[in-house]
mmCIF file of C-alpha atoms in Angstrom:
data_model
loop_
_atom_site.group_PDB
_atom_site.id
_atom_site.type_symbol
_atom_site.label_atom_id
_atom_site.label_comp_id
_atom_site.label_asym_id
_atom_site.label_seq_id
_atom_site.Cartn_x
_atom_site.Cartn_y
_atom_site.Cartn_z
ATOM 1 C CA MET A 1 95.854 -18.083 70.458
ATOM 2 C CA ASN A 2 95.152 -19.729 67.085
ATOM 3 C CA LEU A 3 94.510 -18.253 63.647
ATOM 4 C CA LEU A 4 90.751 -17.967 64.104
ATOM 5 C CA GLU A 5 91.187 -16.098 67.391
ATOM 6 C CA ASN A 6 93.686 -13.742 65.708
ATOM 7 C CA ILE A 7 91.165 -13.005 62.955
ATOM 8 C CA LYS A 8 88.462 -12.256 65.547
ATOM 9 C CA GLU A 9 90.932 -10.083 67.450
ATOM 10 C CA GLY A 10 91.777 -8.253 64.226
ATOM 11 C CA PHE A 11 88.114 -7.369 63.608
ATOM 12 C CA ARG A 12 87.707 -6.347 67.262
ATOM 13 C CA THR A 13 90.702 -4.014 67.043
ATOM 14 C CA VAL A 14 89.407 -2.483 63.806
ATOM 15 C CA LYS A 15 86.015 -1.926 65.461
ATOM 16 C CA GLU A 16 87.583 -0.299 68.533
ATOM 17 C CA ASN A 17 89.593 2.078 66.340
ATOM 18 C CA LEU A 18 86.871 2.530 63.727
ATOM 19 C CA LEU A 19 87.644 6.098 62.627
ATOM 20 C CA ARG A 20 91.336 5.388 62.132
ATOM 21 C CA ALA A 21 90.520 2.146 60.309
ATOM 22 C CA ILE A 22 88.040 3.950 58.004
ATOM 23 C CA LEU A 23 90.515 6.701 57.141
ATOM 24 C CA THR A 24 93.237 4.134 56.462
ATOM 25 C CA ALA A 25 90.855 2.007 54.379
ATOM 26 C CA LEU A 26 89.896 5.112 52.367
ATOM 27 C CA ILE A 27 93.530 5.583 51.423
ATOM 28 C CA ILE A 28 93.591 2.022 50.097
ATOM 29 C CA ALA A 29 90.179 2.546 48.453
ATOM 30 C CA ILE A 30 91.481 5.531 46.483
ATOM 31 C CA GLY A 31 94.343 3.456 45.103
ATOM 32 C CA ILE A 32 92.100 0.523 44.183
ATOM 33 C CA THR A 33 89.497 2.905 42.698
ATOM 34 C CA SER A 34 92.100 4.394 40.368
ATOM 35 C CA LEU A 35 93.363 0.934 39.417
ATOM 36 C CA VAL A 36 89.987 -0.746 38.855
ATOM 37 C CA GLY A 37 88.345 2.416 37.502
ATOM 38 C CA ILE A 38 90.894 2.983 34.736
ATOM 39 C CA LEU A 39 90.966 -0.670 33.717
ATOM 40 C CA THR A 40 87.164 -0.936 33.810
ATOM 41 C CA ALA A 41 86.807 2.180 31.641
ATOM 42 C CA ILE A 42 89.231 0.705 29.097
ATOM 43 C CA ASP A 43 87.333 -2.605 29.066
ATOM 44 C CA SER A 44 84.002 -0.786 28.735
ATOM 45 C CA MET A 45 85.127 1.294 25.760
ATOM 46 C CA GLU A 46 86.829 -1.673 24.114
ATOM 47 C CA HIS A 47 83.683 -3.782 24.525
ATOM 48 C CA ALA A 48 81.503 -1.095 22.927
ATOM 49 C CA ILE A 49 83.919 -0.353 20.078
ATOM 50 C CA THR A 50 84.516 -4.033 19.345
ATOM 51 C CA GLY A 51 80.762 -4.554 19.265
ATOM 52 C CA SER A 52 80.395 -1.657 16.840
ATOM 53 C CA PHE A 53 83.135 -3.059 14.618
ATOM 54 C CA SER A 54 81.324 -6.390 14.674
ATOM 55 C CA GLU A 55 78.080 -4.726 13.615
ATOM 56 C CA LEU A 56 79.851 -2.779 10.890
ATOM 57 C CA GLY A 57 81.731 -5.640 9.338
ATOM 58 C CA ALA A 58 81.982 -8.986 11.097
ATOM 59 C CA ASN A 59 80.807 -10.542 7.815
ATOM 60 C CA ALA A 60 82.343 -8.032 5.406
ATOM 61 C CA PHE A 61 85.688 -7.072 3.917
ATOM 62 C CA ASP A 62 87.101 -4.398 1.618
ATOM 63 C CA ILE A 63 89.366 -4.523 -1.401
ATOM 64 C CA LYS A 64 91.495 -1.484 -2.222
ATOM 65 C CA SER A 65 94.724 -0.570 -3.958
ATOM 66 C CA LYS A 66 97.842 -1.651 -2.064
ATOM 67 C CA GLY A 67 99.337 1.332 -0.290
ATOM 68 C CA TYR A 68 96.107 3.343 -0.683
ATOM 69 C CA GLY A 69 96.128 6.360 1.623
ATOM 70 C CA TYR A 70 99.818 6.152 2.604
ATOM 71 C CA ARG A 71 103.328 5.780 1.274
ATOM 72 C CA HIS A 72 105.885 3.657 3.072
ATOM 73 C CA ARG A 73 109.588 2.985 2.742
ATOM 74 C CA HIS A 74 111.495 -0.242 3.259
ATOM 75 C CA GLN A 75 115.223 -0.252 4.114
ATOM 76 C CA GLY A 76 115.570 3.345 2.922
ATOM 77 C CA ARG A 77 113.891 2.673 -0.424
ATOM 78 C CA SER A 78 110.381 3.583 -1.505
ATOM 79 C CA ALA A 79 108.065 0.592 -1.631
ATOM 80 C CA LYS A 80 106.691 -0.515 -4.977
ATOM 81 C CA THR A 81 103.668 1.477 -6.066
ATOM 82 C CA TYR A 82 100.629 -0.081 -7.682
ATOM 83 C CA PRO A 83 98.016 1.429 -9.987
ATOM 84 C CA PRO A 84 94.700 2.317 -8.339
ATOM 85 C CA VAL A 85 91.628 0.155 -8.701
ATOM 86 C CA ASP A 86 89.722 1.917 -11.474
ATOM 87 C CA LEU A 87 85.972 1.844 -11.943
ATOM 88 C CA PHE A 88 86.200 -0.614 -14.849
ATOM 89 C CA GLN A 89 88.083 -3.150 -12.691
ATOM 90 C CA ALA A 90 85.756 -2.636 -9.720
ATOM 91 C CA ARG A 91 82.663 -3.209 -11.852
ATOM 92 C CA ALA A 92 84.287 -6.220 -13.499
ATOM 93 C CA PHE A 93 84.897 -7.726 -10.049
ATOM 94 C CA LYS A 94 81.316 -6.995 -9.018
ATOM 95 C CA LYS A 95 80.089 -8.834 -12.116
ATOM 96 C CA GLN A 96 82.463 -11.820 -11.890
ATOM 97 C CA PHE A 97 82.489 -12.469 -8.141
ATOM 98 C CA ASP A 98 79.952 -15.264 -7.891
ATOM 99 C CA PHE A 99 79.358 -15.789 -4.186
ATOM 100 C CA ASN A 100 76.492 -15.634 -1.703
ATOM 101 C CA SER A 101 77.164 -11.982 -0.983
ATOM 102 C CA LYS A 102 76.397 -8.372 -1.868
ATOM 103 C CA THR A 103 79.115 -6.238 -3.488
ATOM 104 C CA SER A 104 79.380 -2.461 -3.389
ATOM 105 C CA VAL A 105 81.760 -0.155 -5.265
ATOM 106 C CA TYR A 106 82.557 3.284 -3.858
ATOM 107 C CA THR A 107 85.202 6.003 -4.048
ATOM 108 C CA TYR A 108 86.283 8.861 -1.798
ATOM 109 C CA ILE A 109 86.130 12.145 -3.706
ATOM 110 C CA SER A 110 87.010 14.606 -0.934
ATOM 111 C CA GLN A 111 87.302 14.697 2.829
ATOM 112 C CA ILE A 112 87.620 18.470 3.179
ATOM 113 C CA ALA A 113 84.625 19.626 1.177
ATOM 114 C CA GLU A 114 82.493 22.636 2.067
ATOM 115 C CA ILE A 115 78.751 22.357 1.432
ATOM 116 C CA LYS A 116 76.611 25.435 0.811
ATOM 117 C CA SER A 117 72.839 25.763 0.876
ATOM 118 C CA LEU A 118 71.264 27.728 -1.997
ATOM 119 C CA SER A 119 68.248 28.707 0.107
ATOM 120 C CA ARG A 120 68.626 32.141 1.707
ATOM 121 C CA VAL A 121 68.131 32.840 5.402
ATOM 122 C CA LYS A 122 66.971 36.103 6.910
ATOM 123 C CA GLY A 123 69.436 38.822 5.948
ATOM 124 C CA GLY A 124 70.117 37.397 2.498
ATOM 125 C CA SER A 125 73.029 35.110 3.404
ATOM 126 C CA SER A 126 73.154 31.363 2.820
ATOM 127 C CA ARG A 127 74.322 28.731 5.236
ATOM 128 C CA LYS A 128 77.433 26.628 4.714
ATOM 129 C CA THR A 129 79.331 23.914 6.554
ATOM 130 C CA ASN A 130 82.914 23.856 7.746
ATOM 131 C CA PRO A 131 85.377 22.354 5.234
ATOM 132 C CA ASN A 132 85.312 18.965 6.986
ATOM 133 C CA VAL A 133 82.726 17.074 4.960
ATOM 134 C CA SER A 134 83.523 13.753 3.256
ATOM 135 C CA VAL A 135 82.100 13.189 -0.214
ATOM 136 C CA ILE A 136 81.774 9.603 -1.477
ATOM 137 C CA GLY A 137 80.602 8.257 -4.810
ATOM 138 C CA ILE A 138 78.526 5.117 -4.234
ATOM 139 C CA ASP A 139 76.450 2.469 -5.970
ATOM 140 C CA GLU A 140 73.064 0.954 -5.114
ATOM 141 C CA ASN A 141 74.421 -1.474 -2.472
ATOM 142 C CA PHE A 142 76.550 0.939 -0.420
ATOM 143 C CA LEU A 143 73.895 1.866 2.175
ATOM 144 C CA ASP A 144 73.021 -1.771 2.892
ATOM 145 C CA ASN A 145 76.644 -2.940 3.060
ATOM 146 C CA LYS A 146 77.681 -0.141 5.435
ATOM 147 C CA ASP A 147 74.465 -0.362 7.498
ATOM 148 C CA TYR A 148 73.488 3.266 6.858
ATOM 149 C CA ASP A 149 69.787 3.944 7.463
ATOM 150 C CA LEU A 150 67.759 6.769 5.924
ATOM 151 C CA LEU A 151 65.920 9.183 8.195
ATOM 152 C CA ALA A 152 63.995 10.661 5.268
ATOM 153 C CA GLY A 153 63.944 10.411 1.496
ATOM 154 C CA ARG A 154 65.173 7.505 -0.623
ATOM 155 C CA ASN A 155 68.207 5.795 -2.125
ATOM 156 C CA PHE A 156 69.464 6.515 -5.652
ATOM 157 C CA SER A 157 67.390 5.110 -8.498
ATOM 158 C CA ASN A 158 68.877 2.965 -11.283
ATOM 159 C CA ILE A 159 68.477 5.843 -13.741
ATOM 160 C CA GLU A 160 70.314 8.275 -11.428
ATOM 161 C CA LEU A 161 73.118 5.770 -10.929
ATOM 162 C CA LYS A 162 73.397 4.951 -14.630
ATOM 163 C CA TYR A 163 73.564 8.528 -15.893
ATOM 164 C CA GLY A 164 75.290 10.074 -12.878
ATOM 165 C CA SER A 165 72.593 12.590 -11.987
ATOM 166 C CA ASN A 166 73.378 15.519 -9.689
ATOM 167 C CA VAL A 167 71.543 14.093 -6.679
ATOM 168 C CA ALA A 168 72.834 13.619 -3.144
ATOM 169 C CA ILE A 169 72.151 11.966 0.204
ATOM 170 C CA ILE A 170 73.478 14.011 3.119
ATOM 171 C CA GLY A 171 74.398 13.283 6.728
ATOM 172 C CA ASN A 172 72.305 14.336 9.705
ATOM 173 C CA GLU A 173 74.662 17.065 10.942
ATOM 174 C CA ILE A 174 74.867 18.660 7.488
ATOM 175 C CA ALA A 175 71.060 18.691 7.281
ATOM 176 C CA ASN A 176 70.823 20.423 10.678
ATOM 177 C CA VAL A 177 73.451 23.024 9.783
ATOM 178 C CA LEU A 178 72.109 23.927 6.343
ATOM 179 C CA PHE A 179 68.377 23.472 6.902
ATOM 180 C CA GLU A 180 67.758 24.135 10.577
ATOM 181 C CA LYS A 181 64.013 24.834 10.224
ATOM 182 C CA GLU A 182 63.330 23.385 6.786
ATOM 183 C CA ASN A 183 62.843 19.941 5.318
ATOM 184 C CA PRO A 184 66.168 19.175 3.572
ATOM 185 C CA VAL A 185 64.631 16.748 1.075
ATOM 186 C CA ASP A 186 64.131 18.382 -2.357
ATOM 187 C CA GLN A 187 66.420 21.289 -1.384
ATOM 188 C CA THR A 188 69.487 22.250 -3.430
ATOM 189 C CA ILE A 189 73.089 22.470 -2.271
ATOM 190 C CA ARG A 190 76.361 23.507 -3.886
ATOM 191 C CA LEU A 191 79.118 20.909 -3.698
ATOM 192 C CA LEU A 192 82.571 21.190 -5.309
ATOM 193 C CA GLY A 193 81.282 23.899 -7.647
ATOM 194 C CA LEU A 194 78.186 21.944 -8.758
ATOM 195 C CA GLN A 195 74.552 22.019 -7.710
ATOM 196 C CA TYR A 196 72.983 18.875 -6.250
ATOM 197 C CA HIS A 197 69.378 17.976 -5.471
ATOM 198 C CA ILE A 198 68.919 16.355 -2.035
ATOM 199 C CA ILE A 199 66.909 13.116 -2.161
ATOM 200 C CA GLY A 200 67.717 11.595 1.239
ATOM 201 C CA ILE A 201 68.921 12.205 4.808
ATOM 202 C CA LEU A 202 70.951 9.668 6.808
ATOM 203 C CA LYS A 203 69.981 8.822 10.375
ATOM 204 C CA LYS A 204 72.180 10.276 13.100
ATOM 205 C CA ARG A 205 74.950 7.824 13.801
ATOM 206 C CA GLY A 206 77.985 9.512 15.356
ATOM 207 C CA SER A 207 81.478 8.071 15.245
ATOM 208 C CA LEU A 208 83.673 6.019 17.575
ATOM 209 C CA THR A 209 86.769 7.895 16.468
ATOM 210 C CA GLY A 210 85.740 11.278 17.848
ATOM 211 C CA GLY A 211 84.488 12.742 14.555
ATOM 212 C CA LYS A 212 80.964 12.627 13.166
ATOM 213 C CA GLY A 213 81.374 9.815 10.642
ATOM 214 C CA ALA A 214 78.156 9.413 8.659
ATOM 215 C CA ASP A 215 76.794 12.674 10.080
ATOM 216 C CA ARG A 216 79.312 14.672 7.993
ATOM 217 C CA LEU A 217 78.890 12.660 4.839
ATOM 218 C CA VAL A 218 77.592 13.474 1.377
ATOM 219 C CA LEU A 219 76.832 10.553 -0.944
ATOM 220 C CA ILE A 220 76.505 10.973 -4.710
ATOM 221 C CA PRO A 221 76.210 8.436 -7.574
ATOM 222 C CA ILE A 222 79.579 6.914 -8.406
ATOM 223 C CA GLU A 223 79.090 7.681 -12.096
ATOM 224 C CA ASN A 224 78.663 11.338 -11.154
ATOM 225 C CA SER A 225 81.981 11.241 -9.280
ATOM 226 C CA ARG A 226 83.731 10.539 -12.604
ATOM 227 C CA HIS A 227 82.626 13.961 -13.844
ATOM 228 C CA ILE A 228 84.055 15.659 -10.757
ATOM 229 C CA ALA A 229 87.328 13.716 -10.984
ATOM 230 C CA THR A 230 87.921 14.542 -14.649
ATOM 231 C CA GLY A 231 91.634 15.102 -15.210
ATOM 232 C CA ARG A 232 92.830 13.460 -11.999
ATOM 233 C CA GLN A 233 93.409 9.889 -10.906
ATOM 234 C CA GLN A 234 90.569 8.224 -9.039
ATOM 235 C CA THR A 235 90.834 5.062 -6.940
ATOM 236 C CA ASN A 236 87.875 2.872 -6.056
ATOM 237 C CA GLN A 237 87.211 0.519 -3.185
ATOM 238 C CA ILE A 238 85.088 -2.604 -3.140
ATOM 239 C CA ASN A 239 83.075 -3.765 -0.146
ATOM 240 C CA ILE A 240 81.800 -7.350 -0.012
ATOM 241 C CA LYS A 241 79.203 -8.321 2.584
ATOM 242 C CA ILE A 242 78.875 -12.095 3.036
ATOM 243 C CA HIS A 243 75.442 -13.432 3.992
ATOM 244 C CA ASN A 244 77.008 -16.156 6.166
ATOM 245 C CA SER A 245 79.960 -14.940 8.268
ATOM 246 C CA VAL A 246 81.273 -18.533 8.534
ATOM 247 C CA ASP A 247 82.231 -18.319 4.848
ATOM 248 C CA LEU A 248 84.187 -15.071 5.253
ATOM 249 C CA ASP A 249 87.709 -16.514 4.940
ATOM 250 C CA TYR A 250 86.687 -18.691 1.993
ATOM 251 C CA ALA A 251 85.054 -15.686 0.305
ATOM 252 C CA MET A 252 88.224 -13.620 0.791
ATOM 253 C CA GLY A 253 90.253 -16.354 -0.893
ATOM 254 C CA GLU A 254 87.823 -16.434 -3.828
ATOM 255 C CA ALA A 255 87.874 -12.635 -4.059
ATOM 256 C CA THR A 256 91.678 -12.637 -4.148
ATOM 257 C CA GLY A 257 91.670 -15.034 -7.098
ATOM 258 C CA VAL A 258 89.092 -13.006 -9.044
ATOM 259 C CA MET A 259 90.865 -9.716 -8.354
ATOM 260 C CA ARG A 260 94.268 -11.091 -9.385
ATOM 261 C CA TYR A 261 92.750 -12.178 -12.697
ATOM 262 C CA ILE A 262 91.153 -8.766 -13.270
ATOM 263 C CA ARG A 263 94.315 -6.875 -12.277
ATOM 264 C CA ARG A 264 96.517 -9.195 -14.396
ATOM 265 C CA ASP A 265 98.791 -10.091 -11.480
ATOM 266 C CA LEU A 266 101.305 -12.658 -12.760
ATOM 267 C CA PRO A 267 101.907 -16.000 -10.969
ATOM 268 C CA GLY A 268 104.549 -15.592 -8.282
ATOM 269 C CA GLU A 269 104.001 -11.842 -7.971
ATOM 270 C CA GLU A 270 102.471 -10.334 -4.863
ATOM 271 C CA ASP A 271 98.939 -8.975 -4.953
ATOM 272 C CA SER A 272 98.604 -5.464 -6.371
ATOM 273 C CA PHE A 273 95.712 -4.868 -3.971
ATOM 274 C CA GLU A 274 94.924 -5.594 -0.342
ATOM 275 C CA LEU A 275 92.004 -7.020 1.587
ATOM 276 C CA SER A 276 90.971 -5.780 5.015
ATOM 277 C CA LYS A 277 88.234 -6.857 7.396
ATOM 278 C CA SER A 278 86.958 -5.707 10.765
ATOM 279 C CA ASP A 279 89.179 -8.255 12.545
ATOM 280 C CA THR A 280 92.156 -6.132 11.499
ATOM 281 C CA LEU A 281 90.663 -3.127 13.272
ATOM 282 C CA THR A 282 89.786 -5.264 16.292
ATOM 283 C CA ALA A 283 93.359 -6.589 16.516
ATOM 284 C CA ALA A 284 94.726 -3.042 16.354
ATOM 285 C CA LEU A 285 92.257 -1.979 19.036
ATOM 286 C CA GLU A 286 93.294 -4.850 21.310
ATOM 287 C CA GLU A 287 96.955 -3.901 20.906
ATOM 288 C CA ILE A 288 96.241 -0.276 21.834
ATOM 289 C CA SER A 289 94.060 -1.393 24.744
ATOM 290 C CA GLY A 290 96.918 -3.553 25.991
ATOM 291 C CA TYR A 291 99.205 -0.525 26.209
ATOM 292 C CA LEU A 292 96.447 1.469 27.925
ATOM 293 C CA ARG A 293 95.977 -1.294 30.485
ATOM 294 C CA ILE A 294 99.683 -1.309 31.257
ATOM 295 C CA GLY A 295 99.615 2.463 31.705
ATOM 296 C CA GLY A 296 96.469 2.289 33.847
ATOM 297 C CA PHE A 297 97.936 -0.468 36.003
ATOM 298 C CA LEU A 298 101.143 1.534 36.560
ATOM 299 C CA ILE A 299 99.156 4.641 37.540
ATOM 300 C CA GLY A 300 97.063 2.620 39.987
ATOM 301 C CA PHE A 301 100.172 0.852 41.298
ATOM 302 C CA VAL A 302 101.916 4.161 42.075
ATOM 303 C CA THR A 303 98.802 5.283 43.958
ATOM 304 C CA LEU A 304 98.799 2.023 45.898
ATOM 305 C CA ILE A 305 102.443 2.515 46.890
ATOM 306 C CA GLY A 306 101.427 5.774 48.572
ATOM 307 C CA ALA A 307 98.541 3.973 50.254
ATOM 308 C CA ALA A 308 100.889 1.196 51.452
ATOM 309 C CA VAL A 309 103.272 3.724 53.020
ATOM 310 C CA ALA A 310 100.342 5.404 54.800
ATOM 311 C CA LEU A 311 99.094 2.030 56.067
ATOM 312 C CA MET A 312 102.557 1.114 57.335
ATOM 313 C CA ASN A 313 102.723 4.410 59.208
ATOM 314 C CA ILE A 314 99.342 3.767 60.824
ATOM 315 C CA MET A 315 100.385 0.253 61.848
ATOM 316 C CA MET A 316 103.625 1.597 63.367
ATOM 317 C CA VAL A 317 101.571 4.016 65.453
ATOM 318 C CA SER A 318 99.291 1.149 66.455
ATOM 319 C CA VAL A 319 102.298 -0.920 67.616
ATOM 320 C CA THR A 320 103.551 1.975 69.742
ATOM 321 C CA GLU A 321 100.113 2.576 71.279
ATOM 322 C CA ARG A 322 99.637 -1.109 72.084
ATOM 323 C CA THR A 323 103.100 -1.842 73.489
ATOM 324 C CA LYS A 324 101.696 -2.705 76.907
ATOM 325 C CA GLU A 325 99.021 -4.967 75.361
ATOM 326 C CA ILE A 326 101.694 -6.799 73.358
ATOM 327 C CA GLY A 327 103.759 -7.296 76.517
ATOM 328 C CA MET A 328 100.787 -8.782 78.342
ATOM 329 C CA ARG A 329 100.094 -11.197 75.454
ATOM 330 C CA LYS A 330 103.708 -12.336 75.411
ATOM 331 C CA ALA A 331 103.695 -12.702 79.195
ATOM 332 C CA LEU A 332 100.634 -14.974 78.868
ATOM 333 C CA GLY A 333 102.434 -17.190 76.376
ATOM 334 C CA ALA A 334 101.911 -15.615 72.951
ATOM 335 C CA THR A 335 104.819 -16.448 70.657
ATOM 336 C CA PRO A 336 106.504 -13.877 68.351
ATOM 337 C CA TRP A 337 104.917 -15.665 65.377
ATOM 338 C CA LEU A 338 101.386 -15.189 66.812
ATOM 339 C CA ILE A 339 102.094 -11.521 67.502
ATOM 340 C CA ARG A 340 103.299 -11.031 63.918
ATOM 341 C CA GLN A 341 100.271 -12.932 62.664
ATOM 342 C CA GLN A 342 97.900 -10.704 64.637
ATOM 343 C CA PHE A 343 99.244 -7.439 63.205
ATOM 344 C CA LEU A 344 99.464 -8.853 59.672
ATOM 345 C CA ILE A 345 95.813 -9.917 59.868
ATOM 346 C CA GLU A 346 94.804 -6.443 61.050
ATOM 347 C CA ALA A 347 96.642 -4.856 58.105
ATOM 348 C CA ILE A 348 95.047 -7.294 55.646
ATOM 349 C CA ILE A 349 91.550 -6.674 57.088
ATOM 350 C CA ILE A 350 91.959 -2.914 56.696
ATOM 351 C CA CYS A 351 93.279 -3.391 53.142
ATOM 352 C CA GLN A 352 90.380 -5.681 52.199
ATOM 353 C CA LEU A 353 87.812 -3.210 53.550
ATOM 354 C CA GLY A 354 89.426 -0.470 51.494
ATOM 355 C CA GLY A 355 89.761 -2.826 48.528
ATOM 356 C CA ILE A 356 86.063 -3.744 48.513
ATOM 357 C CA ALA A 357 85.067 -0.073 48.672
ATOM 358 C CA GLY A 358 87.617 0.779 45.963
ATOM 359 C CA ILE A 359 86.319 -1.975 43.672
ATOM 360 C CA ILE A 360 82.726 -0.726 44.023
ATOM 361 C CA PHE A 361 83.738 2.870 43.339
ATOM 362 C CA GLY A 362 86.041 1.751 40.509
ATOM 363 C CA ILE A 363 83.294 -0.214 38.738
ATOM 364 C CA ILE A 364 80.866 2.710 39.041
ATOM 365 C CA ILE A 365 83.344 5.350 37.845
ATOM 366 C CA GLY A 366 84.842 3.057 35.195
ATOM 367 C CA ASN A 367 81.406 2.529 33.640
ATOM 368 C CA ILE A 368 80.102 6.091 34.026
ATOM 369 C CA VAL A 369 83.021 7.843 32.265
ATOM 370 C CA PRO A 370 82.716 5.900 28.960
ATOM 371 C CA GLN A 371 78.940 6.452 29.018
ATOM 372 C CA LEU A 372 79.443 10.208 29.369
ATOM 373 C CA ILE A 373 81.651 10.333 26.258
ATOM 374 C CA GLY A 374 79.220 8.098 24.375
ATOM 375 C CA ALA A 375 81.563 5.164 23.755
ATOM 376 C CA GLY A 376 80.939 2.670 26.504
ATOM 377 C CA ALA A 377 79.036 -0.452 27.513
ATOM 378 C CA PHE A 378 78.382 -1.565 31.103
ATOM 379 C CA VAL A 379 80.829 -4.269 32.135
ATOM 380 C CA VAL A 380 81.619 -6.074 35.391
ATOM 381 C CA PRO A 381 85.402 -6.626 35.315
ATOM 382 C CA TRP A 382 85.671 -9.911 37.199
ATOM 383 C CA LEU A 383 89.364 -10.191 36.346
ATOM 384 C CA TRP A 384 90.141 -6.766 37.811
ATOM 385 C CA ILE A 385 88.004 -7.535 40.884
ATOM 386 C CA ILE A 386 90.144 -10.599 41.582
ATOM 387 C CA VAL A 387 93.320 -8.639 40.810
ATOM 388 C CA GLY A 388 92.212 -5.800 43.096
ATOM 389 C CA LEU A 389 91.480 -8.078 46.047
ATOM 390 C CA SER A 390 94.756 -9.956 45.509
ATOM 391 C CA VAL A 391 96.687 -6.690 45.381
ATOM 392 C CA CYS A 392 95.057 -5.669 48.669
ATOM 393 C CA VAL A 393 96.328 -8.842 50.343
ATOM 394 C CA VAL A 394 99.848 -8.187 49.031
ATOM 395 C CA VAL A 395 99.726 -4.537 50.120
ATOM 396 C CA GLY A 396 98.478 -5.570 53.569
ATOM 397 C CA ILE A 397 101.296 -8.084 53.994
ATOM 398 C CA LEU A 398 103.996 -5.697 52.745
ATOM 399 C CA SER A 399 102.695 -2.780 54.804
ATOM 400 C CA GLY A 400 102.069 -4.767 57.952
ATOM 401 C CA TYR A 401 105.139 -6.986 58.019
ATOM 402 C CA TYR A 402 107.645 -4.519 59.488
ATOM 403 C CA PRO A 403 105.258 -3.197 62.191
ATOM 404 C CA ALA A 404 104.319 -6.821 62.974
ATOM 405 C CA TYR A 405 107.990 -7.800 63.135
ATOM 406 C CA LYS A 406 108.701 -4.869 65.416
ATOM 407 C CA ALA A 407 105.782 -5.832 67.672
ATOM 408 C CA SER A 408 107.031 -9.435 67.914
ATOM 409 C CA LYS A 409 110.433 -8.203 69.138
ATOM 410 C CA VAL A 410 109.015 -6.152 71.988
ATOM 411 C CA ASP A 411 110.501 -7.125 75.338
ATOM 412 C CA PRO A 412 107.594 -8.199 77.605
ATOM 413 C CA ILE A 413 109.196 -6.844 80.816
ATOM 414 C CA GLU A 414 109.909 -3.423 79.294
ATOM 415 C CA SER A 415 106.511 -3.294 77.597
ATOM 416 C CA LEU A 416 104.620 -4.022 80.818
ATOM 417 C CA ARG A 417 106.253 -0.903 82.332
ATOM 418 C CA PHE A 418 105.418 1.160 79.213
ATOM 419 C CA GLU A 419 103.007 4.047 79.678
#
């Protein structure tokens, strides 16, 4: 009995005990489904988010004050603090940075603002948002640089930007909350104690971070933000969008030189500002995804251990049931190695059947879940398919070895008398 005959015999045995083989394969399929499904879902979400990051800034970078938004300590001591990038410096950079690019200056005014509509609804009350709205002061290039599209209305005019008029562009969710059955354009809202005239509505965009992003955003002229921030320190950020992404690193080097000159950073001193690009976010995402993959693999592996134990139990039962058959094979000249080979092949066949089903289910589930939460792209995880099939072979060998070893040690005389 050679290897090919053992493989044929393995398929014949599986066919004769089809129900038991299907139930055993389902156990394996559940383990592989959890393994491939989790890893596919992670790959799907990472692919979609990375693509979004690429769209939002593969050819762009930001300049902001070093340490902006956080304070950190080093060896028990507070890190050196740097003055914020003021509007004068930001505008000076915009004027002096001579590159094939488009520069935008903007500043965050509030991220917990409450917006109120001045139009009354039935009953005399006015609508208002939750205090979770971000307010940003922007210039004429902000919408283009950040790829924000207008659903209705227009961008700020040069006059409105120059004199800091009380005009605003609002996000889609804010428009729906405040003006459910009205056209928001040309309406009036109250923001941070001041009245603003709505001139534009942003298209619905959503957010990859679980919030609403641009949908909970109010944009006002950056000159107007100076009036709101009177008496408190205001920091500005600069966004540079390069027309040719190949020149991004060179442009960042040029921007560093210009900004050091404007900020009066002395030779030998570290930069008093920092540059960030979408690659930084992508690297952070890949690091997080790596941890998630490890966690997903461990969860799937634990499930497969349970499946391996169940398969071993089934194979032990099969050895007991086929004791007489094993004795006859040995009496006809089958060696212990061929007997072990036969049972190992049967275990591997069952594992592969379960593995194929598990991979199909895993790909389907792994792609459906990210789509349901709105942060996924369809992917075929060839790596995890290969890993899944390889794991099935290993599980089949580990689960089938002891029953196969036990079968090879059966005494042919005693087994022929077995009933």
